[in-house]
Structure formats: C-alpha cells, structure tokens
Amino acid sequence: MSGDNEKKIYRGRIKVPYKHTAGHYVQTFLEGIGKEDKILGVKCPKCGKIYVPPKMVCFECFEKMEEWKE
C-alpha cells in the first residue's frame, strides 16, 4: 500500500476531450474568478436574492435572472 498516495508530477499538456460546455452562467462565473479576480453572482429581479454560483432561474420565485453582481 505504500506509494498509493504519493504525488505525481507530469510536465506537459494532457489533452482531455469533452462534449459538453459549462454553459453561459458557469463560464461567466469562472472567467470572472480566473481573469478578473471577481466573484460574480446573479440577482433575482423579484425577490432580490443573489446566487453564487449563478443559476439561470431563482429557486424561490422561478424568475429568470440576468443581472450580474460583483
């Protein structure tokens, strides 16, 4: 069993093919963290709740959310 938890370092690129995207909301959220050093959420226009990570629809009001907040 010794050696099972050892760290392994791979120098180079690993190609990981995938068929699905994260979607607009998650992509915007992750780019905000990675490129702008900002945590972004979306605000419900009806109840005012802010969701982080962002969701397309408010779980309380079922309203579509498009207003981004930092």
Tab-separated table of C-alpha atoms in Angstrom:
chain	number	residue	atom	x	y	z
A	1	MET	CA	0.000	0.000	0.000
A	2	SER	CA	2.877	2.368	0.386
A	3	GLY	CA	3.190	4.730	-2.529
A	4	ASP	CA	-0.539	4.900	-3.352
A	5	ASN	CA	-0.834	8.442	-2.004
A	6	GLU	CA	2.362	9.801	-3.492
A	7	LYS	CA	2.149	12.919	-5.611
A	8	LYS	CA	2.963	12.537	-9.256
A	9	ILE	CA	4.075	15.428	-11.418
A	10	TYR	CA	3.514	15.429	-15.150
A	11	ARG	CA	5.189	18.202	-17.085
A	12	GLY	CA	3.465	18.980	-20.340
A	13	ARG	CA	-0.063	19.097	-21.678
A	14	ILE	CA	-2.727	16.478	-21.286
A	15	LYS	CA	-5.493	16.540	-23.881
A	16	VAL	CA	-8.869	15.963	-22.275
A	17	PRO	CA	-11.624	15.816	-24.889
A	18	TYR	CA	-15.139	16.661	-23.777
A	19	LYS	CA	-18.532	17.064	-25.412
A	20	HIS	CA	-20.285	19.444	-23.030
A	21	THR	CA	-19.677	23.042	-22.044
A	22	ALA	CA	-20.158	24.576	-18.626
A	23	GLY	CA	-22.826	26.884	-20.035
A	24	HIS	CA	-23.014	30.667	-20.192
A	25	TYR	CA	-23.647	31.274	-16.476
A	26	VAL	CA	-20.912	28.989	-15.132
A	27	GLN	CA	-18.476	30.105	-17.843
A	28	THR	CA	-19.043	33.770	-16.936
A	29	PHE	CA	-18.626	32.918	-13.230
A	30	LEU	CA	-15.356	31.018	-13.803
A	31	GLU	CA	-13.946	33.678	-16.134
A	32	GLY	CA	-14.737	36.311	-13.512
A	33	ILE	CA	-12.681	34.397	-10.961
A	34	GLY	CA	-9.853	33.494	-13.338
A	35	LYS	CA	-9.425	36.604	-15.462
A	36	GLU	CA	-10.821	39.441	-13.363
A	37	ASP	CA	-10.297	38.222	-9.763
A	38	LYS	CA	-14.003	38.840	-9.099
A	39	ILE	CA	-16.696	36.634	-7.625
A	40	LEU	CA	-19.845	37.087	-9.683
A	41	GLY	CA	-23.425	36.145	-8.928
A	42	VAL	CA	-26.825	36.824	-10.449
A	43	LYS	CA	-29.617	38.751	-8.749
A	44	CYS	CA	-33.297	37.827	-8.879
A	45	PRO	CA	-35.369	40.758	-10.184
A	46	LYS	CA	-38.331	39.768	-7.995
A	47	CYS	CA	-37.019	38.776	-4.536
A	48	GLY	CA	-33.512	40.288	-4.738
A	49	LYS	CA	-31.619	37.110	-3.780
A	50	ILE	CA	-28.141	36.802	-5.232
A	51	TYR	CA	-26.981	33.340	-6.266
A	52	VAL	CA	-23.306	32.346	-6.143
A	53	PRO	CA	-22.531	30.261	-8.115
A	54	PRO	CA	-25.052	31.697	-10.567
A	55	LYS	CA	-28.258	29.954	-11.601
A	56	MET	CA	-30.485	30.774	-14.566
A	57	VAL	CA	-33.716	30.757	-12.547
A	58	CYS	CA	-34.449	31.808	-8.943
A	59	PHE	CA	-35.362	28.796	-6.798
A	60	GLU	CA	-37.841	30.896	-4.792
A	61	CYS	CA	-39.654	32.929	-7.489
A	62	PHE	CA	-38.852	30.970	-10.649
A	63	GLU	CA	-37.850	34.253	-12.325
A	64	LYS	CA	-35.118	34.294	-14.957
A	65	MET	CA	-32.028	36.061	-13.618
A	66	GLU	CA	-29.780	38.123	-15.878
A	67	GLU	CA	-28.444	40.911	-13.637
A	68	TRP	CA	-24.837	40.165	-12.679
A	69	LYS	CA	-23.443	41.399	-9.350
A	70	GLU	CA	-19.874	41.504	-8.114
